[in-house]
PDB file of C-alpha atoms and ligand atoms in Angstrom:
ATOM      1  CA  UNK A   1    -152.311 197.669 -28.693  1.00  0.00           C
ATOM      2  CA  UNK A   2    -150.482 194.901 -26.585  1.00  0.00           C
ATOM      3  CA  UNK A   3    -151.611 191.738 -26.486  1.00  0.00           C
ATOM      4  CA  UNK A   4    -150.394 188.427 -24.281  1.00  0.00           C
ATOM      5  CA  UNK A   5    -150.928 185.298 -25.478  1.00  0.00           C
ATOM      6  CA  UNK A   6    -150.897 183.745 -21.996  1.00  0.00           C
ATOM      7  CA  UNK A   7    -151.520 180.023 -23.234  1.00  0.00           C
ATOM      8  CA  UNK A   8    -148.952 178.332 -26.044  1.00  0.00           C
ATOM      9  CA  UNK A   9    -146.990 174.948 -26.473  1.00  0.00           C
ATOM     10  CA  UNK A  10    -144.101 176.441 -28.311  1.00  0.00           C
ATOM     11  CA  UNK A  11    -141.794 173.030 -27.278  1.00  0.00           C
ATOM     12  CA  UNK A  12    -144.263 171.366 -29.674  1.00  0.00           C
ATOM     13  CA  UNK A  13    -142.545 169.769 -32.927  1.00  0.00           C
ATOM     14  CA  UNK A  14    -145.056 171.721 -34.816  1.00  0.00           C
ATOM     15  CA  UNK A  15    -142.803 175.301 -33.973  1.00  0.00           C
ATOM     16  CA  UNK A  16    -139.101 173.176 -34.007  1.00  0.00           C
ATOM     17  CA  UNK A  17    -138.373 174.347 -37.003  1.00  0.00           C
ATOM     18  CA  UNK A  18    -138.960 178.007 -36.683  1.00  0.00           C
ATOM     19  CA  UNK A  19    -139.504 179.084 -33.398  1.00  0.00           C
ATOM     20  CA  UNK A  20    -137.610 182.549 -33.423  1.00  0.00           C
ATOM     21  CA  UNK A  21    -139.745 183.240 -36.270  1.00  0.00           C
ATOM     22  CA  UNK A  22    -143.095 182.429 -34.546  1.00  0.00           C
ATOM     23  CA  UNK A  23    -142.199 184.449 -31.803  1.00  0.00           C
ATOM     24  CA  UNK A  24    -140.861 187.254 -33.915  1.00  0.00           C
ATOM     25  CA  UNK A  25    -144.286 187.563 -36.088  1.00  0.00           C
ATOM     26  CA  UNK A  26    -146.050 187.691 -32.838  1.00  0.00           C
ATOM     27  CA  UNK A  27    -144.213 190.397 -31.719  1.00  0.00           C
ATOM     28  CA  UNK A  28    -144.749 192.191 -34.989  1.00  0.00           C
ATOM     29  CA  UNK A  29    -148.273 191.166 -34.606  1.00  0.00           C
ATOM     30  CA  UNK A  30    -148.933 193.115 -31.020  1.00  0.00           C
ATOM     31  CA  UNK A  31    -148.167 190.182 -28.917  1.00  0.00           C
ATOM     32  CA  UNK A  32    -145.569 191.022 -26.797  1.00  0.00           C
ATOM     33  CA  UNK A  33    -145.429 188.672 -24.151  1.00  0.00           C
ATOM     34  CA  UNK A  34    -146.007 184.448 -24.275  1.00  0.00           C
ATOM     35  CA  UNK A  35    -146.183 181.874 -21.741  1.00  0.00           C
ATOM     36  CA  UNK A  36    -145.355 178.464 -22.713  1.00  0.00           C
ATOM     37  CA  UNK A  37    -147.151 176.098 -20.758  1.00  0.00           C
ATOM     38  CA  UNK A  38    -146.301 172.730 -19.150  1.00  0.00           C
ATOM     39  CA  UNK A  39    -147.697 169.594 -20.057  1.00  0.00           C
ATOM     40  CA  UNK A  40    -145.255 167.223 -18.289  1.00  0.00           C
ATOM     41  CA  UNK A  41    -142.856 168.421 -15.335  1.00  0.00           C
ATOM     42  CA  UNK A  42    -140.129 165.849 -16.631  1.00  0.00           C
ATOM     43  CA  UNK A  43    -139.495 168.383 -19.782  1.00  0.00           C
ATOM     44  CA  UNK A  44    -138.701 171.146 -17.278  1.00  0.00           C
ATOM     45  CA  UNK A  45    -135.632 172.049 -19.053  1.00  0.00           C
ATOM     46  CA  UNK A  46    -137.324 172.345 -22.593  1.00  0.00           C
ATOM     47  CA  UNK A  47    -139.718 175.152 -21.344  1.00  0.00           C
ATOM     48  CA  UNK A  48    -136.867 176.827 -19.372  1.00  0.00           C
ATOM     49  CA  UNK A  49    -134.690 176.875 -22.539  1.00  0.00           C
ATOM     50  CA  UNK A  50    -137.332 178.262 -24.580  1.00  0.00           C
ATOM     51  CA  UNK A  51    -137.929 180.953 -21.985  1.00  0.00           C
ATOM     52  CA  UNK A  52    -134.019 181.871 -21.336  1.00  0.00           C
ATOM     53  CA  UNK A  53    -133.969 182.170 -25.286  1.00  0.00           C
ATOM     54  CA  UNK A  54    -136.582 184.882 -25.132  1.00  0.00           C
ATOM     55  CA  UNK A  55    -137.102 187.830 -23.334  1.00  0.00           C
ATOM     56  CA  UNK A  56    -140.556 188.102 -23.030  1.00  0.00           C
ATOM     57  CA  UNK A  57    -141.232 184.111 -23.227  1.00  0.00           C
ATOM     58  CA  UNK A  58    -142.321 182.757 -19.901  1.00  0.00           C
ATOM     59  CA  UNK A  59    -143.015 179.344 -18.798  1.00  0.00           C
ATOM     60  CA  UNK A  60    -145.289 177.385 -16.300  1.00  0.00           C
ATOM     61  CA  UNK A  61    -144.283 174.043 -14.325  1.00  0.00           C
ATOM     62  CA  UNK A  62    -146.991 170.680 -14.465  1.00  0.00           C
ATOM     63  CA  UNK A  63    -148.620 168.145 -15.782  1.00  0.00           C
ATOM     64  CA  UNK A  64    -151.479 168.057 -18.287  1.00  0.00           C
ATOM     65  CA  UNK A  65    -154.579 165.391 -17.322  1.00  0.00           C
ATOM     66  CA  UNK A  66    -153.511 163.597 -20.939  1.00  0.00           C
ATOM     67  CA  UNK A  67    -150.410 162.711 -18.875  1.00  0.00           C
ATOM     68  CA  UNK A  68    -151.445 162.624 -15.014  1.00  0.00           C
ATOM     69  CA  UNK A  69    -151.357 158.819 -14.844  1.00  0.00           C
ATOM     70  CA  UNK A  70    -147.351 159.475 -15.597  1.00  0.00           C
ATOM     71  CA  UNK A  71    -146.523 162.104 -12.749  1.00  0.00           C
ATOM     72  CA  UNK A  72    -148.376 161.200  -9.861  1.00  0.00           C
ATOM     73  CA  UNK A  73    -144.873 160.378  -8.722  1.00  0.00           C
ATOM     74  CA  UNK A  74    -144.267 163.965  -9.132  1.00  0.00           C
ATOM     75  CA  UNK A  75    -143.793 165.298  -5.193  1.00  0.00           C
ATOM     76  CA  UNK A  76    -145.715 168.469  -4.819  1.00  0.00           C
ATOM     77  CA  UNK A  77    -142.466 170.021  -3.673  1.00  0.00           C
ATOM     78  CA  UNK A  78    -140.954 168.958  -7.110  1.00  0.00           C
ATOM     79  CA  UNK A  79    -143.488 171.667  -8.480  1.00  0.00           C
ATOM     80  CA  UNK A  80    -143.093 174.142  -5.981  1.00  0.00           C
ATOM     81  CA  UNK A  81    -139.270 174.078  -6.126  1.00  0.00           C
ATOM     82  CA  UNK A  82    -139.103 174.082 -10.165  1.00  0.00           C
ATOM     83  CA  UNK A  83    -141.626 176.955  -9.817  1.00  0.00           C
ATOM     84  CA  UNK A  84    -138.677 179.100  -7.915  1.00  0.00           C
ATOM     85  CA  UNK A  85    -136.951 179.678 -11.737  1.00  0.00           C
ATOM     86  CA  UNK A  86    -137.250 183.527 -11.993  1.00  0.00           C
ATOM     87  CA  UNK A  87    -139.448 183.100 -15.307  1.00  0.00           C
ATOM     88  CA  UNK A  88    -141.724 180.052 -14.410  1.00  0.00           C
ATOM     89  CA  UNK A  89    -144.748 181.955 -13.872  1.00  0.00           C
ATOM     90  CA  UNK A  90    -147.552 179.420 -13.203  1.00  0.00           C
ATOM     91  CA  UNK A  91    -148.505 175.817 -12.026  1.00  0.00           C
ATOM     92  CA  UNK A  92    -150.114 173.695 -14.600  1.00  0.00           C
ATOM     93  CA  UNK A  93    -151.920 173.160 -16.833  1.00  0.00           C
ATOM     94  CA  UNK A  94    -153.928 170.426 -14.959  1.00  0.00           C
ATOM     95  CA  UNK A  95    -157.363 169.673 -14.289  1.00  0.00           C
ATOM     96  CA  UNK A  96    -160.048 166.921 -16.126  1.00  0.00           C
ATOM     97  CA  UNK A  97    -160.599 166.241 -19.861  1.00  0.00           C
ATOM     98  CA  UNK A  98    -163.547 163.908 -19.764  1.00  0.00           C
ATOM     99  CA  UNK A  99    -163.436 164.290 -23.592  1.00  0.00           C
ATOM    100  CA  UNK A 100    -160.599 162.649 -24.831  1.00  0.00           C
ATOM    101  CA  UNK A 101    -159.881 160.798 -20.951  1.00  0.00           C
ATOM    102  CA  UNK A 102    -156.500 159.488 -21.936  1.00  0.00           C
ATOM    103  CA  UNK A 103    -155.661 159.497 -18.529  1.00  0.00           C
ATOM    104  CA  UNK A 104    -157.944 157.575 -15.731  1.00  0.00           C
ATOM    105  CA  UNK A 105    -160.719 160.251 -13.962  1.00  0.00           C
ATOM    106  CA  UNK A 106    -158.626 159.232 -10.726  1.00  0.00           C
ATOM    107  CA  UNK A 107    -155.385 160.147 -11.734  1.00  0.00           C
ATOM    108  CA  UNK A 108    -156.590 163.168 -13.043  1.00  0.00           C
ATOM    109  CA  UNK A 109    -158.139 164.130  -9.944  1.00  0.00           C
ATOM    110  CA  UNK A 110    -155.317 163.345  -7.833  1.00  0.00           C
ATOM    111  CA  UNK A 111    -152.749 165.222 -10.360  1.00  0.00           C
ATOM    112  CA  UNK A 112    -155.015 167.987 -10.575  1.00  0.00           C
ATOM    113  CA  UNK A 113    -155.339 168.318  -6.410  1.00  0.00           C
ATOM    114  CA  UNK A 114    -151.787 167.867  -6.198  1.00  0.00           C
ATOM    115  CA  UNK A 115    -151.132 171.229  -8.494  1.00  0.00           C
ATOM    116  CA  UNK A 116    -153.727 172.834  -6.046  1.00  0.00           C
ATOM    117  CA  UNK A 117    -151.744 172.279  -3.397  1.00  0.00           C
ATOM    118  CA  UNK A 118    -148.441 173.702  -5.632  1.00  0.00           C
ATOM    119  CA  UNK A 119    -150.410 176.767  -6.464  1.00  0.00           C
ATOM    120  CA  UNK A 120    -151.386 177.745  -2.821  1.00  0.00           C
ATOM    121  CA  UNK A 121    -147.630 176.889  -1.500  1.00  0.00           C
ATOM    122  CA  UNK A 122    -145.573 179.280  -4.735  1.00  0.00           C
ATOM    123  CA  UNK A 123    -148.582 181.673  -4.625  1.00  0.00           C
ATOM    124  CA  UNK A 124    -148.209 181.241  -8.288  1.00  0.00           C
ATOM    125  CA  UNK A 125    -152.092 181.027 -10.398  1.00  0.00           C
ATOM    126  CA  UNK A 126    -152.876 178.014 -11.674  1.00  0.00           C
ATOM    127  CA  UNK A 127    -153.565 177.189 -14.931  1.00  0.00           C
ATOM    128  CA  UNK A 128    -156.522 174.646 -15.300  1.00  0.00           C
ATOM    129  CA  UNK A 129    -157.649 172.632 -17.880  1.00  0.00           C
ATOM    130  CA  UNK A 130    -161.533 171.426 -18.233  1.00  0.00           C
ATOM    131  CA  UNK A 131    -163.391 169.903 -20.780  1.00  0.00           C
ATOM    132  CA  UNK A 132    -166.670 167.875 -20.640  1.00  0.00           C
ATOM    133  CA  UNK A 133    -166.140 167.782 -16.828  1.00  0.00           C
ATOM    134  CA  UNK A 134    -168.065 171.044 -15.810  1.00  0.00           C
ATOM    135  CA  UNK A 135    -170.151 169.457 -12.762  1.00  0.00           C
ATOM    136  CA  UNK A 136    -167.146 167.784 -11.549  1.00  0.00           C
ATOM    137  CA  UNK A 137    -164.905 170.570 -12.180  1.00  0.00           C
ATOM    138  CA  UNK A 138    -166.828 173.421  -9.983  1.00  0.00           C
ATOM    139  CA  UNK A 139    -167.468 170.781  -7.524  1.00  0.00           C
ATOM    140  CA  UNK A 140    -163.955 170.129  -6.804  1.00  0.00           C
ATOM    141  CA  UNK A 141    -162.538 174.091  -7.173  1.00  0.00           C
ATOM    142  CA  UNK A 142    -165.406 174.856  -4.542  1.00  0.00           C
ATOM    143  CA  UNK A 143    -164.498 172.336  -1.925  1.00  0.00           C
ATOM    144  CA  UNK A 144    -160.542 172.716  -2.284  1.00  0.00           C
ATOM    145  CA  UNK A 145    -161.086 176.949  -2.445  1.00  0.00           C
ATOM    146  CA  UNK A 146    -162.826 176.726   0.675  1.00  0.00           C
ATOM    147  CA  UNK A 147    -159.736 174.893   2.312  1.00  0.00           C
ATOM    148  CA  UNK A 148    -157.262 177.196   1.095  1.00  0.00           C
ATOM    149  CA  UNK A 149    -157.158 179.866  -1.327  1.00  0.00           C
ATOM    150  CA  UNK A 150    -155.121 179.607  -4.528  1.00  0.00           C
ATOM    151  CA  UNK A 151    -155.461 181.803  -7.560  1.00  0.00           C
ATOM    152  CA  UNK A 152    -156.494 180.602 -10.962  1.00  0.00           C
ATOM    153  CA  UNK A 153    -157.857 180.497 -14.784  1.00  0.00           C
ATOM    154  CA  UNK A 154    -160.037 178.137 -16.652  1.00  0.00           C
ATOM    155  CA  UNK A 155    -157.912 177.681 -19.932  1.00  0.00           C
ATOM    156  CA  UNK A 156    -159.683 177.343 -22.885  1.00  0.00           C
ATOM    157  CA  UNK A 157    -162.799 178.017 -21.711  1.00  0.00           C
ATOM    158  CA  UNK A 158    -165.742 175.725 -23.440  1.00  0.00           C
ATOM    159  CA  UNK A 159    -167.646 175.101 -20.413  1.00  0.00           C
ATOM    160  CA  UNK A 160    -171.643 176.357 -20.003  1.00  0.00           C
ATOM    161  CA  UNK A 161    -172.566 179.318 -17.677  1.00  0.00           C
ATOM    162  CA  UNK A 162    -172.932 177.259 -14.433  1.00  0.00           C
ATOM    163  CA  UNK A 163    -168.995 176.186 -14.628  1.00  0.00           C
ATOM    164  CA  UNK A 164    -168.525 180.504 -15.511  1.00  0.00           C
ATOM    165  CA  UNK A 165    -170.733 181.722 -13.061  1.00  0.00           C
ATOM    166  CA  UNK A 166    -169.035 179.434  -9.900  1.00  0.00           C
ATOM    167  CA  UNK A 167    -165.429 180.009 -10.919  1.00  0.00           C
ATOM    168  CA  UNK A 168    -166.052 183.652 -11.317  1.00  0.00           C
ATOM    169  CA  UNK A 169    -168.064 183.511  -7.649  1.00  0.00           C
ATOM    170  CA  UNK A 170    -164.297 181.545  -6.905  1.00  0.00           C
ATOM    171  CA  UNK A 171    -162.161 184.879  -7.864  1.00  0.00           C
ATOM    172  CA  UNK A 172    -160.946 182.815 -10.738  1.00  0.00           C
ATOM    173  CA  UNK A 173    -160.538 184.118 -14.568  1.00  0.00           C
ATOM    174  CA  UNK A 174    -162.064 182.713 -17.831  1.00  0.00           C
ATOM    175  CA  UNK A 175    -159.619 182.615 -20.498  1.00  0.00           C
ATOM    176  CA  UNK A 176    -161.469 182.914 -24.165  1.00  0.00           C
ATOM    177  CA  UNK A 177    -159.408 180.716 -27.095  1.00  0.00           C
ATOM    178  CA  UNK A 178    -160.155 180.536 -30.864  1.00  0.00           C
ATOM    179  CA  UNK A 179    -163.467 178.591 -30.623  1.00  0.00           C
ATOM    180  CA  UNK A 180    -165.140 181.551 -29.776  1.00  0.00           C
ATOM    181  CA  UNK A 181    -164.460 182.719 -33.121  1.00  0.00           C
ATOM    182  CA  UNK A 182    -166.111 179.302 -34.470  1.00  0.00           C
ATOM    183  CA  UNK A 183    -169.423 180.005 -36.217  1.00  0.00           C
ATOM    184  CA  UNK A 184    -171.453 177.195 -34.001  1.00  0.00           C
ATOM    185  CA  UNK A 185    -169.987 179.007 -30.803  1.00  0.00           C
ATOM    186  CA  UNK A 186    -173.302 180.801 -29.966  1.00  0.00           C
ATOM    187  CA  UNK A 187    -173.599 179.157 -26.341  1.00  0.00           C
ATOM    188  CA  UNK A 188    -169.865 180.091 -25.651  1.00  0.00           C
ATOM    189  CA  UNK A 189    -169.748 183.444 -26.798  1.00  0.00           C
ATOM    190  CA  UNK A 190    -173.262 184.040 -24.535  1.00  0.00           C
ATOM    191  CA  UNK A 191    -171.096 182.570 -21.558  1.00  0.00           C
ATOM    192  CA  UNK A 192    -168.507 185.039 -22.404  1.00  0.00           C
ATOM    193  CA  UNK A 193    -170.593 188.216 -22.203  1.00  0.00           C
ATOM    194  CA  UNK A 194    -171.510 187.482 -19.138  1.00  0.00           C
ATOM    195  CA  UNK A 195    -167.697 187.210 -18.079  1.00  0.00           C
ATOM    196  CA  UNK A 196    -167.100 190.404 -16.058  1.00  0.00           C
ATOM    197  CA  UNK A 197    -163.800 192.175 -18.504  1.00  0.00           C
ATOM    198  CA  UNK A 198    -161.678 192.477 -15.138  1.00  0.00           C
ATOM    199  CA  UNK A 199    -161.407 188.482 -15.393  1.00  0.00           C
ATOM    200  CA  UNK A 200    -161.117 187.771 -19.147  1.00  0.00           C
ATOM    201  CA  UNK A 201    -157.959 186.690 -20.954  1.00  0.00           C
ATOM    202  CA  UNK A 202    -157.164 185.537 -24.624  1.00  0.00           C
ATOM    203  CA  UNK A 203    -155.147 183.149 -25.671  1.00  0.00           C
ATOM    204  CA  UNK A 204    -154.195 180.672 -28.254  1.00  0.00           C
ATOM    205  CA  UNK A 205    -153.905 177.277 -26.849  1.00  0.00           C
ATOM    206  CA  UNK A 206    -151.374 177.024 -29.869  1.00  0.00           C
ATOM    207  CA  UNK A 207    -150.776 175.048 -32.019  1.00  0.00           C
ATOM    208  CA  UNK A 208    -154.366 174.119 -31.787  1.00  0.00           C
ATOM    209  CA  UNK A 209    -157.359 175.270 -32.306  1.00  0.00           C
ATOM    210  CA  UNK A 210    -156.401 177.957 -34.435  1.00  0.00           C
ATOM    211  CA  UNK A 211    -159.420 181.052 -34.982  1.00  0.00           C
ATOM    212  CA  UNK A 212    -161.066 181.477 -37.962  1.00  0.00           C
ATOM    213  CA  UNK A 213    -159.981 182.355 -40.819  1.00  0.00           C
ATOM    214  CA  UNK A 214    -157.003 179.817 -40.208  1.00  0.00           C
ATOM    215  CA  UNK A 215    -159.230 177.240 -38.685  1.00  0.00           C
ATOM    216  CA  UNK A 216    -157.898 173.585 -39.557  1.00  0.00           C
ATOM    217  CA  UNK A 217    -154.157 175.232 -39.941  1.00  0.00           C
ATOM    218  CA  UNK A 218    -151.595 175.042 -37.494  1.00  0.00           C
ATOM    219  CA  UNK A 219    -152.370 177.838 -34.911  1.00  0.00           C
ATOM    220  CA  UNK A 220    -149.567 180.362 -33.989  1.00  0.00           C
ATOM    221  CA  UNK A 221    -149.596 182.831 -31.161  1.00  0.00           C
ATOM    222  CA  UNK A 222    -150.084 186.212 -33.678  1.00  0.00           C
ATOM    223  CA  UNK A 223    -153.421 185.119 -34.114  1.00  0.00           C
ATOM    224  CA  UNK A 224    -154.806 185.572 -30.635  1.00  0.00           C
ATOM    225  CA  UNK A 225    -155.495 189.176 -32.324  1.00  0.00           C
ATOM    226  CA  UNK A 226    -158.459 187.324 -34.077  1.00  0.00           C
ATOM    227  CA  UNK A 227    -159.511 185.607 -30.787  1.00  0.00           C
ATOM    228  CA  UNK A 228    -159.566 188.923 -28.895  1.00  0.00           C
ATOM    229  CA  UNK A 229    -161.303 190.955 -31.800  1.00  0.00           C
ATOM    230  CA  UNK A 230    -164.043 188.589 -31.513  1.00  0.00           C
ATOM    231  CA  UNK A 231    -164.065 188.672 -27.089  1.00  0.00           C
ATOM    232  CA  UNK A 232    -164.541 192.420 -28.195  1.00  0.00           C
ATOM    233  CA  UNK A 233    -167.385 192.055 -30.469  1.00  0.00           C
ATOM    234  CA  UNK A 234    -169.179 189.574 -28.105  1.00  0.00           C
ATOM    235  CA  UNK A 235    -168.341 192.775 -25.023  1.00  0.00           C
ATOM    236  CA  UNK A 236    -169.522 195.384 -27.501  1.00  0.00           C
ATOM    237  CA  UNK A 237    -166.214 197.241 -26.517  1.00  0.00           C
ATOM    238  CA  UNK A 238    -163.448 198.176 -29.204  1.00  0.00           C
ATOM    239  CA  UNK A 239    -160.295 195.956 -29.518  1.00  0.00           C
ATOM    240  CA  UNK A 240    -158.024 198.616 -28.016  1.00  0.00           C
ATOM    241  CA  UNK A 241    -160.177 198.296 -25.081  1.00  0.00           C
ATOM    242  CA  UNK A 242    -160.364 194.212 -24.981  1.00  0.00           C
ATOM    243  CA  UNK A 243    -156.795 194.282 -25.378  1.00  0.00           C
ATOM    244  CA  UNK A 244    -156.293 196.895 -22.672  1.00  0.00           C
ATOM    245  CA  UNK A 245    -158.220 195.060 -20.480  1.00  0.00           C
ATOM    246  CA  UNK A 246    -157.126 191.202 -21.075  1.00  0.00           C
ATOM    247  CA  UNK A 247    -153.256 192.432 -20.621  1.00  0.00           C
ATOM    248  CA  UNK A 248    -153.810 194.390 -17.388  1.00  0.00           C
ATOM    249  CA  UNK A 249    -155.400 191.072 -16.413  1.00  0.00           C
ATOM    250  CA  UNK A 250    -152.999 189.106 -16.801  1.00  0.00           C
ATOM    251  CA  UNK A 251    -150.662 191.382 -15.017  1.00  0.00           C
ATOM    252  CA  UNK A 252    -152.789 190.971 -12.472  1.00  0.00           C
ATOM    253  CA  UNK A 253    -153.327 187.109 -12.099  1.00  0.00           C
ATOM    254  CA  UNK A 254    -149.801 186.120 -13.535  1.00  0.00           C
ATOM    255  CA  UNK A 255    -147.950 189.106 -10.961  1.00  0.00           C
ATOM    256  CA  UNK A 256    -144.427 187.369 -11.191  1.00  0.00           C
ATOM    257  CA  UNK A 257    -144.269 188.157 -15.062  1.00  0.00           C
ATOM    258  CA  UNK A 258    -143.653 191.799 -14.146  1.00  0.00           C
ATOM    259  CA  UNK A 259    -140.553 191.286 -11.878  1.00  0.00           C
ATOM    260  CA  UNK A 260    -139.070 188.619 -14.504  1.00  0.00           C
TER     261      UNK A 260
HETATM  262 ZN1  LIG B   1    -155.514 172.653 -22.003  1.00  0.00          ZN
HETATM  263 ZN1  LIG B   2    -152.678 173.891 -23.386  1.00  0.00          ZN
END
C-alpha cells in the first residue's frame, strides 16, 4: 500500500539531526516517495541537497506568504529556471495566510501571482497555500485561471465547501493534512466527502500539525498513514483504496516525479 507524502519541510531544524532516519521510517512505513517543499527560493540549494541525497525525495522551488514581503525581488524567470533541476517538481508553496499575516495581504498577492505565472511557464502544478482567505482565494484562482491555465493543489486544505467546490470547478486538487483527523474537524471532513477521490491527496505538512494520536508532537512524514486512514473513513472506501487513489493522483498532478 504506497503512500506519498506530497507536502514536508524536511530542511527544517526539527529533522537536522536525523533526517536519513525520518526518511527511512517512512519508507518502512509505506511512504515511498516525499516532496520537500519550498518556503524561500534563496535556500534553493538546501532542498536540492536533500533531494540529490535521496532517491525518492523531491523538491519544489518558491516562496511561502510568511516570507513574500522578502522575494518579491525574486524574477519569475528565477523560478522557472530553478524549476529546470531534474527533481524540482513543483512551484510553491505560495498563496494567502490571513491567519497568522506575517507578510502584508499585498505582498502576498503579488508573490502568490508571480508563482502563477511560474507555474503556467514550467507547466509544473503549483502548490498553494490558503488559510482564513477563502473569498479572496477563489476570487483570485478564478480570474488568473481564466487568463491562462496552470495546474494546482490547495495544501492543507482547511477551507469551507465554497473555496472546495470552485477550485474543484478550477481542475485543481484538495490535499487533506492531519487536521482532518482532529476531533472538532466535523466541517472539514464534510468538505472532504464531497471531494471527488480522482482529486484528493494526503499529506503531512510536516513537522506540523501532526494527526492524532501524535497531535502536539513533532509530525514526521510516516504518519500521513493516519491522515489517509481517516480521508478513507470520511470516503467510506478501504485504505488500500484511499491510498491507491491519492498516489495515482499525484502521479497525475505532479507528472515530472515519474521521469525523475
Ligand atoms: Zn502551507
Ligand atoms: Zn508547508
Amino acid at each position: 500500500m504506497p503512500l506519498v507524502d506530497h507536502h514536508c519541510h524536511l530542511d527544517f531544524p526539527d529533522f537536522a539531526s536525523e533526517l536519513n532516519e525520518v526518511v527511512a521510517r517512512a519508507a518502512s512505513a509505506g511512504v515511498t516517495t516525499l516532496v520537500t517543499i519550498s518556503t524561500r527560493v534563496r535556500k534553493f540549494n538546501v532542498y536540492r541537497a536533500i533531494a540529490e541525497q535521496h532517491p525518492r525525495v523531491f523538491f519544489s522551488v518558491g516562496t511561502h506568504p510568511h516570507q513574500a514581503h522578502e522575494e518579491l525581488d525574486v524574477p519569475v524567470a528565477e523560478i522557472v529556471a530553478r524549476s529546470k533541476h531534474p527533481k524540482c517538481i513543483a512551484i510553491g508553496e505560495a498563496g494567502l495566510d490571513y491567519h497568522y499575516d506575517k507578510s502584508p495581504r499585498s505582498a502576498q498577492r503579488e508573490g502568490l501571482l508571480n508563482h502563477i505565472q511560474a507555474a503556467r511557464q514550467s507547466g509544473l502544478p503549483l502548490v498553494i497555500h490558503s488559510r482564513e482567505a477563502d473569498a479572496d482565494m477563489a476570487d483570485l484562482l478564478e480570474a488568473e485561471m481564466a487568463k491562462g491555465v496552470f495546474k494546482a493543489v490547495l495544501h492543507c486544505f482547511t477551507g469551507g465547501q465554497q473555496l472546495a467546490d470552485r477550485a474543484l470547478a478550477l481542475g485543481m486538487y484538495i490535499s487533506a493534512s492531519g487536521v482532518i483527523t482532529f476531533k472538532k474537524s466535523d466541517a472539514l471532513r464534510e468538505v472532504f466527502a464531497s471531494v471527488p477521490l480522482d482529486r484528493l491527496l494526503v499529506e503531512t505538512d510536516a513537522p506540523y500539525l501532526a494527526p492524532d494520536p501524535h497531535r502536539g508532537k513533532r509530525n514526521e512524514p510516516s504518519f500521513v498513514a493516519r491522515t489517509a486512514s481517516a480521508l478513507a473513513s470520511v470516503k467510506g472506501i478501504s485504505d488500500e483504496a484511499i491510498a491507491d487513489a491519492t498516489t495515482a493522483n499525484f502521479y497525475r498532478l505532479y507528472d515530472k516525479a515519474k521521469t525523475s
